Tab-separated table of C-alpha atoms and ligand atoms in Angstrom:
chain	number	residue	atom	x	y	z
A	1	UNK	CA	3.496	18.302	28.834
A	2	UNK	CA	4.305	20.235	25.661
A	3	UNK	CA	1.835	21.856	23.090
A	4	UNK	CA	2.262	22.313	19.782
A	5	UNK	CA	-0.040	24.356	17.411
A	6	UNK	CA	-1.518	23.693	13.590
A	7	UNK	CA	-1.573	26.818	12.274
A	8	UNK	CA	-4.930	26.735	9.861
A	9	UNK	CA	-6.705	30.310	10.315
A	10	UNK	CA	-10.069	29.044	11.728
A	11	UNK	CA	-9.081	25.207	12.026
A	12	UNK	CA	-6.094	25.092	14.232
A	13	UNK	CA	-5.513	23.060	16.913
A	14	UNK	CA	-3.383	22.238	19.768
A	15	UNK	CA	-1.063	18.955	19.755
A	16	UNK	CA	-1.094	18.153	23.935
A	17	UNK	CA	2.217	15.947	24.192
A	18	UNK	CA	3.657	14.135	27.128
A	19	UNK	CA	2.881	11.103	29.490
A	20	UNK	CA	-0.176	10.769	31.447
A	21	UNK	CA	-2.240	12.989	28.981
A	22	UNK	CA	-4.928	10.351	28.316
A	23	UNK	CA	-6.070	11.300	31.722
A	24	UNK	CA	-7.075	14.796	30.587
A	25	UNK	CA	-8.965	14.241	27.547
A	26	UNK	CA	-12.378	15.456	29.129
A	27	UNK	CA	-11.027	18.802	30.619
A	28	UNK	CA	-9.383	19.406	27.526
A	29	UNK	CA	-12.085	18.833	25.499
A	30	UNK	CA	-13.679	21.106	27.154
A	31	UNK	CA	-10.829	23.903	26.954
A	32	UNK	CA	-11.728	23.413	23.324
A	33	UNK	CA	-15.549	24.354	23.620
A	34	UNK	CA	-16.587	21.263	22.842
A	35	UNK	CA	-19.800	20.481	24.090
A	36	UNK	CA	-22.119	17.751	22.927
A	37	UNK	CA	-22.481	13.674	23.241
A	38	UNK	CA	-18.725	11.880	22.550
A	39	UNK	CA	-18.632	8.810	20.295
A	40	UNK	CA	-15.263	7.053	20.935
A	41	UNK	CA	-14.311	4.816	18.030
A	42	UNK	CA	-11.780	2.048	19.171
A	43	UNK	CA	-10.634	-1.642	18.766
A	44	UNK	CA	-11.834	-4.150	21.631
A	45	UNK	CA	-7.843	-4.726	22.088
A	46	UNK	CA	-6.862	-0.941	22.569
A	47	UNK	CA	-10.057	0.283	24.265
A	48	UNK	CA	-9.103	-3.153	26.895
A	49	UNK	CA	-5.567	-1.321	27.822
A	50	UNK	CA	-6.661	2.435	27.751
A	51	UNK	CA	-10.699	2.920	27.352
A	52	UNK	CA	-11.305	3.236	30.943
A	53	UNK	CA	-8.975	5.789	31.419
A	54	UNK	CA	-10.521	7.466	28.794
A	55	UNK	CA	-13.882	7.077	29.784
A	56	UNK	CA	-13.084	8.257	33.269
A	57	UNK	CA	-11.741	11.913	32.057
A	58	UNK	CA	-14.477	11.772	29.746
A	59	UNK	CA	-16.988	11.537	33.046
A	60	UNK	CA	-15.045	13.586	35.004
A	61	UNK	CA	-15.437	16.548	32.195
A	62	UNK	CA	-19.210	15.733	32.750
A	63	UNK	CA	-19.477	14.220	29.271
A	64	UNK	CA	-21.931	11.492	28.029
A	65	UNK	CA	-20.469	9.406	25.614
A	66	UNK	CA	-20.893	6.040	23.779
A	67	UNK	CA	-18.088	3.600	22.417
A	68	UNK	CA	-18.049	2.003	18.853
A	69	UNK	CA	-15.751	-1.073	18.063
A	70	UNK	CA	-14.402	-2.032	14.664
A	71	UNK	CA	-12.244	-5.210	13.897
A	72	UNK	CA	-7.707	-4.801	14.011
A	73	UNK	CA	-6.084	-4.218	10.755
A	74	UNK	CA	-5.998	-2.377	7.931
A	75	UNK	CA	-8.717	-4.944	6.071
A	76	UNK	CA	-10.971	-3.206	8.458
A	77	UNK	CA	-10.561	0.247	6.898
A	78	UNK	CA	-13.726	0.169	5.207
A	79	UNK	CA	-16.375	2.120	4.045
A	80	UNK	CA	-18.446	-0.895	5.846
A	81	UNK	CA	-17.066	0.096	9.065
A	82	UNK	CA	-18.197	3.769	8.818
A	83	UNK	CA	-21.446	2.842	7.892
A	84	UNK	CA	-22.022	0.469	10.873
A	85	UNK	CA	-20.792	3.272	12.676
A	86	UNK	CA	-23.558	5.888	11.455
A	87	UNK	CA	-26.204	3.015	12.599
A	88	UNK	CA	-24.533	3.667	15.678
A	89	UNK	CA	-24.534	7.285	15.731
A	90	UNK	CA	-28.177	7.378	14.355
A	91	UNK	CA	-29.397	4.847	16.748
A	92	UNK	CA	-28.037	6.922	20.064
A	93	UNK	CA	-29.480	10.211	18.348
A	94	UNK	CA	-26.308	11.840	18.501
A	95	UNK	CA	-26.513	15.308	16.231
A	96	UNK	CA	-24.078	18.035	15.293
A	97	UNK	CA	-23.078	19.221	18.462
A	98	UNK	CA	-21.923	15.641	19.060
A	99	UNK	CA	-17.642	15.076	18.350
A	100	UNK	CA	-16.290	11.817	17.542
A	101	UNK	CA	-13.041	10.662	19.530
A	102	UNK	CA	-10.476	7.982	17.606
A	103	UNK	CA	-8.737	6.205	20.198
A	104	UNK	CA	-5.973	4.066	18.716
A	105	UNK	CA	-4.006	4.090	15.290
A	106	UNK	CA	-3.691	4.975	12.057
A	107	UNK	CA	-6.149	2.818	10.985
A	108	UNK	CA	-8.902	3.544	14.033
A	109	UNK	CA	-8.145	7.569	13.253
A	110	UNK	CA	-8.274	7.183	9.507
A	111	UNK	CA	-11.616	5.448	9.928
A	112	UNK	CA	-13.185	7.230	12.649
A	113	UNK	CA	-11.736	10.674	11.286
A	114	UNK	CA	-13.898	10.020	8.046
A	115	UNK	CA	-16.524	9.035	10.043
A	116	UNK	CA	-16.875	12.821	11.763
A	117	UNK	CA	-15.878	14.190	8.197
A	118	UNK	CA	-18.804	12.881	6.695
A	119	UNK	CA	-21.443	12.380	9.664
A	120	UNK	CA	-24.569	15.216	9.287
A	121	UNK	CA	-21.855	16.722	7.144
A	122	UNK	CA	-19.019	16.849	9.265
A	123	UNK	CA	-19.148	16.836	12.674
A	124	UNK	CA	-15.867	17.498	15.327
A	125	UNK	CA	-13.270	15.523	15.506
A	126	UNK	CA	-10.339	14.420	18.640
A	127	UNK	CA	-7.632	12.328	17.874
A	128	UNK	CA	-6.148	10.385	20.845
A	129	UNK	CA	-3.353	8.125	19.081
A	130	UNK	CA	-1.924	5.216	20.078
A	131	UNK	CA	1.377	4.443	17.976
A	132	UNK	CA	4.515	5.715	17.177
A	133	UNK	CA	3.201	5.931	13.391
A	134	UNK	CA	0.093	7.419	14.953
A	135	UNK	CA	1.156	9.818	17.312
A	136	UNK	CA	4.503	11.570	14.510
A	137	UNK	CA	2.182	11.580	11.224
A	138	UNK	CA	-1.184	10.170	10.653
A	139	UNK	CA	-2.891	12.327	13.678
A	140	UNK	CA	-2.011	15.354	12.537
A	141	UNK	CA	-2.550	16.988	9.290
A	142	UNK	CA	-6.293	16.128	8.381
A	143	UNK	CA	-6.472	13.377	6.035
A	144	UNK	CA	-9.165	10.909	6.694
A	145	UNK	CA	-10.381	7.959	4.764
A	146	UNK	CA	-10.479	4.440	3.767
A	147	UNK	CA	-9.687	1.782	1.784
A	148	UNK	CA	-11.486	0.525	-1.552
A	149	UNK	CA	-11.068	-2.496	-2.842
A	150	UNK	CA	-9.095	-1.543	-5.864
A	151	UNK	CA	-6.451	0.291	-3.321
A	152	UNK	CA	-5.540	2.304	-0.012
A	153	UNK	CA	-7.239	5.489	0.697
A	154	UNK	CA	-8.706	6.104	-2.352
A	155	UNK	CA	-11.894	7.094	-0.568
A	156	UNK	CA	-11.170	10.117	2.012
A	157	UNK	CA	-11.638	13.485	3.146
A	158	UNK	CA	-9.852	16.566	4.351
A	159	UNK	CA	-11.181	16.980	8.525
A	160	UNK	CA	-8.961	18.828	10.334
A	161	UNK	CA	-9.384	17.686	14.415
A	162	UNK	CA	-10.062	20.185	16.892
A	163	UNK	CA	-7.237	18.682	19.165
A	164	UNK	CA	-5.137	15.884	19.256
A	165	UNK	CA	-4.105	14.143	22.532
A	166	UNK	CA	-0.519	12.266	22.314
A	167	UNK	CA	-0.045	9.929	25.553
A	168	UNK	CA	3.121	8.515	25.065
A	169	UNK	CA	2.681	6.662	27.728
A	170	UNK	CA	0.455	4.289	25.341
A	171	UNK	CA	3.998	3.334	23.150
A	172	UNK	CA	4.699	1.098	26.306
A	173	UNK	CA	2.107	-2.026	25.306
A	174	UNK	CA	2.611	-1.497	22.317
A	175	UNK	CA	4.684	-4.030	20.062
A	176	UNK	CA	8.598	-3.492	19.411
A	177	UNK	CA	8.022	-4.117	15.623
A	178	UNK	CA	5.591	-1.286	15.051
A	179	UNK	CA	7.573	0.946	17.665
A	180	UNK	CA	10.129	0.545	15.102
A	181	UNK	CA	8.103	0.991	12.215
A	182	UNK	CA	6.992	4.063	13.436
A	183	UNK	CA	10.683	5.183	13.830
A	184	UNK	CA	10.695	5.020	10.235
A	185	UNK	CA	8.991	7.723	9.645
A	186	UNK	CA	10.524	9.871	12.453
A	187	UNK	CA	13.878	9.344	11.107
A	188	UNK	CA	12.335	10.785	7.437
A	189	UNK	CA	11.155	13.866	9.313
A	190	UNK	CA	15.022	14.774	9.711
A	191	UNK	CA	16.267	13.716	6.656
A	192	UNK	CA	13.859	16.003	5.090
A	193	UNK	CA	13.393	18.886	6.841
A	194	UNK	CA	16.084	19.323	9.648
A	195	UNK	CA	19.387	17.964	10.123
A	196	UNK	CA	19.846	18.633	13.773
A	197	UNK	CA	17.047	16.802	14.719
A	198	UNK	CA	18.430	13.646	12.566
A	199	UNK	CA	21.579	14.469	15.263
A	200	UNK	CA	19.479	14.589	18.039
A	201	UNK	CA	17.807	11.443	16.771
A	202	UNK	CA	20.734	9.561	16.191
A	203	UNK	CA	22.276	10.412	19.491
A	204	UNK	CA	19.737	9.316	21.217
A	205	UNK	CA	18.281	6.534	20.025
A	206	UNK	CA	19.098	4.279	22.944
A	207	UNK	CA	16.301	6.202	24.948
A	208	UNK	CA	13.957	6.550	22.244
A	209	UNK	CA	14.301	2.649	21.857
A	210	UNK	CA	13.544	2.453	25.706
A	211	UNK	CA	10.558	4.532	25.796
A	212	UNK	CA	12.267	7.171	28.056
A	213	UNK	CA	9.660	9.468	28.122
A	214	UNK	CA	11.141	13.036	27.940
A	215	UNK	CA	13.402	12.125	24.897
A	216	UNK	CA	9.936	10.678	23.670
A	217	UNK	CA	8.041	13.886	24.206
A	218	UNK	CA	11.014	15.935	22.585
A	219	UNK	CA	10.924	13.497	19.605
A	220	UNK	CA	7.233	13.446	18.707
A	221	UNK	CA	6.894	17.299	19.517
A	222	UNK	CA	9.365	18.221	16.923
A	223	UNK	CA	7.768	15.362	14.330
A	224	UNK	CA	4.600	17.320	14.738
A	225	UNK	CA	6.328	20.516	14.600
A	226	UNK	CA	7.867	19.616	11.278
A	227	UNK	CA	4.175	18.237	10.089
A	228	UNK	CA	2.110	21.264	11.376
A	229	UNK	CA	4.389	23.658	9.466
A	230	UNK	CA	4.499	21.403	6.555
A	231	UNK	CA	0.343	21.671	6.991
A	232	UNK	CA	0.423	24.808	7.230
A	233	UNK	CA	1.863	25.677	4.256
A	234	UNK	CA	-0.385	23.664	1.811
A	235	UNK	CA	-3.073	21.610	3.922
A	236	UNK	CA	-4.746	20.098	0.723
A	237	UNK	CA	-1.770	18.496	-0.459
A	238	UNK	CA	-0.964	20.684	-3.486
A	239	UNK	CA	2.557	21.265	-3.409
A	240	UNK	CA	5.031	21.290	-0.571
A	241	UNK	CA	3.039	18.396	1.224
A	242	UNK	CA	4.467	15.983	-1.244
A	243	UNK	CA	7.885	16.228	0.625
A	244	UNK	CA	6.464	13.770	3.031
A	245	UNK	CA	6.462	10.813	0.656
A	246	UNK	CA	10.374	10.857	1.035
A	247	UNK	CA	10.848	6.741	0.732
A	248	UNK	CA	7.249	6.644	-0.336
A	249	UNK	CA	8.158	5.775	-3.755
A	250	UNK	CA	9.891	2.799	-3.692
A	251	UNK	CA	8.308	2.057	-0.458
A	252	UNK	CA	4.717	2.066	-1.613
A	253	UNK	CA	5.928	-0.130	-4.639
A	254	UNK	CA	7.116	-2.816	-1.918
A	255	UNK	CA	4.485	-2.580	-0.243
A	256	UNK	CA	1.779	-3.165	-3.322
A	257	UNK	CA	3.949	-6.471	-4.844
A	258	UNK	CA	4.082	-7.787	-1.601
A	259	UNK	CA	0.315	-7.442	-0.966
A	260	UNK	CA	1.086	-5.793	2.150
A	261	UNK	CA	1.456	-8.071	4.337
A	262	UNK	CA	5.651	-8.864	4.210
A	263	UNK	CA	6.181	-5.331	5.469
A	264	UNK	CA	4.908	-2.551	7.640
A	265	UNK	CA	4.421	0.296	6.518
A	266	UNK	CA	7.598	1.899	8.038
A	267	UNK	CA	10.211	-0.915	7.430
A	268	UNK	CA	8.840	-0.708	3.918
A	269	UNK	CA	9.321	3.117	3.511
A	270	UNK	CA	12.781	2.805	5.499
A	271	UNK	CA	14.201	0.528	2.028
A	272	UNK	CA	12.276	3.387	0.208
A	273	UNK	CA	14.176	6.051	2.174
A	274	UNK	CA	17.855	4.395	1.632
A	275	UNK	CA	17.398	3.544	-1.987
A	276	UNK	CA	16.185	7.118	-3.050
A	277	UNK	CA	19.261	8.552	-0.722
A	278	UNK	CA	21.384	6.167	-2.995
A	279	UNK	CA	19.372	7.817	-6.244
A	280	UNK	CA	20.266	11.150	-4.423
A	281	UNK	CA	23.659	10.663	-3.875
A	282	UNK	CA	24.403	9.002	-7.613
A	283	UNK	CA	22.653	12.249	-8.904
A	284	UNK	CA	25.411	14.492	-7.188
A	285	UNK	CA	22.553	15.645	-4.183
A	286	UNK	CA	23.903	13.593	-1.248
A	287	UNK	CA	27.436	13.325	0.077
A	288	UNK	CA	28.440	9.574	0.021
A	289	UNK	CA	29.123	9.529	3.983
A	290	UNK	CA	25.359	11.231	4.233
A	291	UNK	CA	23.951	8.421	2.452
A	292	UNK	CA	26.146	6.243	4.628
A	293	UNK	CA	24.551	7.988	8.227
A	294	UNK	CA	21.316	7.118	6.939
A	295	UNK	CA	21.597	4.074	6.688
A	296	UNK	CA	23.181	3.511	9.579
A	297	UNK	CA	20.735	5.108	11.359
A	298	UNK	CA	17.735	3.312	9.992
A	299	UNK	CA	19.627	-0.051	10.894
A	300	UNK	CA	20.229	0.851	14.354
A	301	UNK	CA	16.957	1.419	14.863
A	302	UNK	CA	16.161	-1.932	13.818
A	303	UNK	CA	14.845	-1.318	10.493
A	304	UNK	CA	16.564	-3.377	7.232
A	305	UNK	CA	17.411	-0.757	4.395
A	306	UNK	CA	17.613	-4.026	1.569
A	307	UNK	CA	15.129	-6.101	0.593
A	308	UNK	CA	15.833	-9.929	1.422
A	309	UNK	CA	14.720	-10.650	-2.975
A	310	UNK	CA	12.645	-8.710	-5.011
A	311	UNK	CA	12.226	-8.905	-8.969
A	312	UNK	CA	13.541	-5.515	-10.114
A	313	UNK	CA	11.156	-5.554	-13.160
A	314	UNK	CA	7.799	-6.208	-11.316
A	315	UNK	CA	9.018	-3.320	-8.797
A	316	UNK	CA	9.619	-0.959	-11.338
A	317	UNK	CA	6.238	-1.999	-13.060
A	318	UNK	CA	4.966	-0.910	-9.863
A	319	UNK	CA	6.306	1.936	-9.694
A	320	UNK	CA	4.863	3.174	-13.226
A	321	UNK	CA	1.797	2.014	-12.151
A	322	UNK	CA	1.396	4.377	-8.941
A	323	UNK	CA	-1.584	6.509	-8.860
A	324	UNK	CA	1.132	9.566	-8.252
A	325	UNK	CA	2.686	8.418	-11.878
A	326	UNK	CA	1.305	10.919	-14.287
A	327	UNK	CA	2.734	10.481	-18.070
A	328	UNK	CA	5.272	8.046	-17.331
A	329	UNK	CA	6.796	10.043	-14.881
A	330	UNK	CA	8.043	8.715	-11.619
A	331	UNK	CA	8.474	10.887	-8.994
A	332	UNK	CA	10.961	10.817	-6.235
A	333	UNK	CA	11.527	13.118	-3.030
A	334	UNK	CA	15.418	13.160	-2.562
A	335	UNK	CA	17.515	14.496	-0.015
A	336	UNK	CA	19.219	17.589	-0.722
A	337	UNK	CA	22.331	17.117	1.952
A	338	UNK	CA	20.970	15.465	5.001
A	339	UNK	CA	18.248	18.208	6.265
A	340	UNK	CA	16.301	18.608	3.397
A	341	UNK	CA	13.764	16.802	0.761
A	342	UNK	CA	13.459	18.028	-2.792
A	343	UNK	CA	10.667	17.158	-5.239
A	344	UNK	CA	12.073	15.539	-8.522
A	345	UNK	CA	10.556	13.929	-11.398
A	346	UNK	CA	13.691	14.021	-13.417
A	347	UNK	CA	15.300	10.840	-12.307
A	348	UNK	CA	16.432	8.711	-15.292
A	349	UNK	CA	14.821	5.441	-15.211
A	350	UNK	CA	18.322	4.036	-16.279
A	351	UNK	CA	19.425	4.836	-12.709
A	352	UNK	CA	16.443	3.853	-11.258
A	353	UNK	CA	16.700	0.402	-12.586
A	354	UNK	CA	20.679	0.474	-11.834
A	355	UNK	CA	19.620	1.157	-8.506
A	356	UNK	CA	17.009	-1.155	-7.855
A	357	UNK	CA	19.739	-3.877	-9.433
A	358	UNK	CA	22.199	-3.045	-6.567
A	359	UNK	CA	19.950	-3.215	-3.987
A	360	UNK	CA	19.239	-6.455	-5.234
A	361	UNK	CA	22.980	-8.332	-5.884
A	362	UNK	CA	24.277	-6.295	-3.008
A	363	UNK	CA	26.717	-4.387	-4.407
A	364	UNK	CA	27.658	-0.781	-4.858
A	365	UNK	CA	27.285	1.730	-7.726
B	401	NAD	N1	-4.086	10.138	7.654
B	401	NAD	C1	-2.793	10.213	7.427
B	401	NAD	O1	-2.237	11.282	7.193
B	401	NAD	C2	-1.975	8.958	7.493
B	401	NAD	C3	-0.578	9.021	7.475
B	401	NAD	C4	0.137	7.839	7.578
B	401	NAD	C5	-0.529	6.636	7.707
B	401	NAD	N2	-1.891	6.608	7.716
B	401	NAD	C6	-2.619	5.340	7.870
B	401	NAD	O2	-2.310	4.796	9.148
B	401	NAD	C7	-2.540	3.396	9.104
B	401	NAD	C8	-1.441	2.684	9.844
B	401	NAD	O3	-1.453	3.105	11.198
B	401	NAD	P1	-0.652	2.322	12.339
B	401	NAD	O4	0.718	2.055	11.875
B	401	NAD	O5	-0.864	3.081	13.577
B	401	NAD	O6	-1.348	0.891	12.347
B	401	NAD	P2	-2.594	0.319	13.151
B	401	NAD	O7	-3.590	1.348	13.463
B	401	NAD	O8	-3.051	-0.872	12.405
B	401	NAD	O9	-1.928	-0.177	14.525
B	401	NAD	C9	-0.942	-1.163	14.498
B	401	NAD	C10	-1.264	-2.289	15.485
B	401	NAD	O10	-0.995	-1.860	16.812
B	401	NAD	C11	-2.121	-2.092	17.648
B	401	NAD	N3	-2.086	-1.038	18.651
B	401	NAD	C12	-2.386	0.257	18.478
B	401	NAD	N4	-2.072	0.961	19.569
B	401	NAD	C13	-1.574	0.087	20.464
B	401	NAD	C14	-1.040	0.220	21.761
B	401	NAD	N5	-0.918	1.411	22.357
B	401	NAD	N6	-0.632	-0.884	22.400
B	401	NAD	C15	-0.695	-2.094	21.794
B	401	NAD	N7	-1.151	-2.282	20.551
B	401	NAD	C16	-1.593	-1.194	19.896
B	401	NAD	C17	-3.278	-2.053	16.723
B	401	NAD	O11	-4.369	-2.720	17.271
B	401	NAD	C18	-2.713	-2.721	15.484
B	401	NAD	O12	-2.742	-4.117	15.626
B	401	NAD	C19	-2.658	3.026	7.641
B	401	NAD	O13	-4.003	2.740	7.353
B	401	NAD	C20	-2.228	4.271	6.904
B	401	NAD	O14	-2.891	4.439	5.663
B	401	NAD	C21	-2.608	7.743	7.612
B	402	ZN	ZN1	4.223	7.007	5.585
């Protein structure tokens, strides 16, 4: 089991990483000082493969605790959910010694993290996470919220947890495509901010892609590593944070034209990630055989780095229409050498359209 600290003054927390961890949830709850009533906010499907062991640490730690369901899938990221979930809270009386624990993914975590933020004005807050995607990016860091009609998290919170539980064991139900997905944005995490781990990553992807769980361990302690001292340096998104959206750009733009539901999240952000290296290498940034290794990476992990069709123009209307875009201005994260992200928002649109173009007929620039 390895630990890895957030480093926020008075709201840090410990990452607890390995296999079997789900099992110690109560005790280290505990460890924490927490000590009220436990709402655990699930899905009937995830709390079905891991709720009871939950539920026994949770006993075991001599906690009482009720369970709250919401509906799979993003559509269920609601401000609806969270407020069937205060009739829940209300009804069993719980009060602000109580903590909330998210047991599943993003979504479940996103939800049930603005949930806490917001309950009696913020109440704690445990993470247990139950994806790749889950367990590398969305548990740690803070940012809770949901969806509004008119887009994706534009309703949300900063709630920092007071510990986050990573069972890797849970990545073994848990379907090849979003394994993959997730891998996505594990792969970023190199590209951006360290090139040995893109090594390490790339050498041993065979064992990542078989769940072998001390090369799992290793990989999601240095993704939160990279995350927590990303965090650290600007928790309320202000500056360096933006690094993160490396593949975001495009990405985000695939993801809105195809109404989200062609693509997850991380096969979207992987064509995101290999067009902007392309940007990056055209603008003199990126060595052509780096640009080359990242791609090859993403595709051996089983992720496609081209779009099957797209209409250049309605992406790149997308693109200007981003909530990000501020006077016209697209910006991009590009990698600076393999091991490094850089903020731009200096990329012609010229080459953004030639780009998008080549993607597109399959050719090179
Ligand atoms: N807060 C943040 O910083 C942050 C960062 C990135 C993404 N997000 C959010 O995360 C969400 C996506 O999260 P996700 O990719 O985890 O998707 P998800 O939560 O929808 O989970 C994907 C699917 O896997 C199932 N599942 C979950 N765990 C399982 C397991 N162990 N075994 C079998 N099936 C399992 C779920 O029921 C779901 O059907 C989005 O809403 C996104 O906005 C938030
Ligand atoms: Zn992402």
């Amino acid at each position: 089991v390895e630990r890895v600290n957030v480093d926020l003054g008075q709201r840090s927390y410990d990452i607890v990483i390995g296999p079997r961890c789900l099992t110690q949830v109560g005790s280290l709850c505990r460890e924490v000082g927490l000590s009220g009533d436990v709402l655990i906010i699930s899905t009937p499907r995830i709390f079905e493969l891991y709720g009871e062991a939950l539920e026994n640490s949770l006993r075991e730690a001599d906690y009482s605790y009720v369970a709250g369901f919401m509906d799979d899938g993003e559509e269920h990221k609601t401000l609806e959910t969270v407020s069937h979930f205060y009739d829940l809270a209300i009804k069993a009386g719980l009060d602000r010694s109580s903590f909330v624990i998210s047991l599943g993914g993003g979504v479940v975590g996103d939800t049930a993290g603005f949930l806490a933020a917001t309950y009696m004005r913020g109440i704690p807050f445990v993470q247990v996470p139950t994806t790749l995607l889950a367990l590398v990016d969305s548990s740690v860091g803070g940012k809770v919220g949901v969806d509004h009609p008119k887009g994706k998290n534009l309703i949300g919170a900063f709630h920092q947890p007071s510990l986050v539980v990573a069972d890797i064991d849970t990545l073994k139900s848990l379907e090849p495509r979003h394994l993959v997905s997730g891998l996505a944005e594990v792969i970023k995490y190199g590209i951006i901010w360290d090139k040995e781990f893109f090594r390490y990553i790339d050498g041993h992807l065979e064992a990542i892609l078989a769940l072998d769980p001390k090369v799992l361990t290793q990989i999601v302690k240095r993704c939160c590593e990279i995350k927590a001292e990303i965090v650290a340096q600007d928790e309320f998104d202000e500056n360096v944070r933006e690094v993160l959206n490396y593949g975001h750009t495009i990405g985000h733009a695939l993801e809105t034209i195809t109404g989200y539901k062609s693509y997850l999240h991380g096969e979207a952000i992987a064509i995101g990630m290999s067009l902007a290296a392309q940007i990056s290498c055209a603008l003199g940034s990126l060595e052509a055989e780096e640009k080359e290794a990242i791609d090859q990476l993403l595709q051996r992990a089983g992720l496609a780095v081209r779009p099957p069709n797209w209409d250049v123009q309605e992406i790149f209307s997308s693109l200007l229409r981003d909530k990000k875009v501020r006077r016209g201005v697209v910006r991009f994260v590009l990698p600076q050498g393999i091991g490094k992200g850089y903020v731009t928002g200096d990329v012609p649109r010229e080459l953004i359209l030639d780009v998008l173009r080549q993607a597109l007929t399959g050719g090179t620039l």
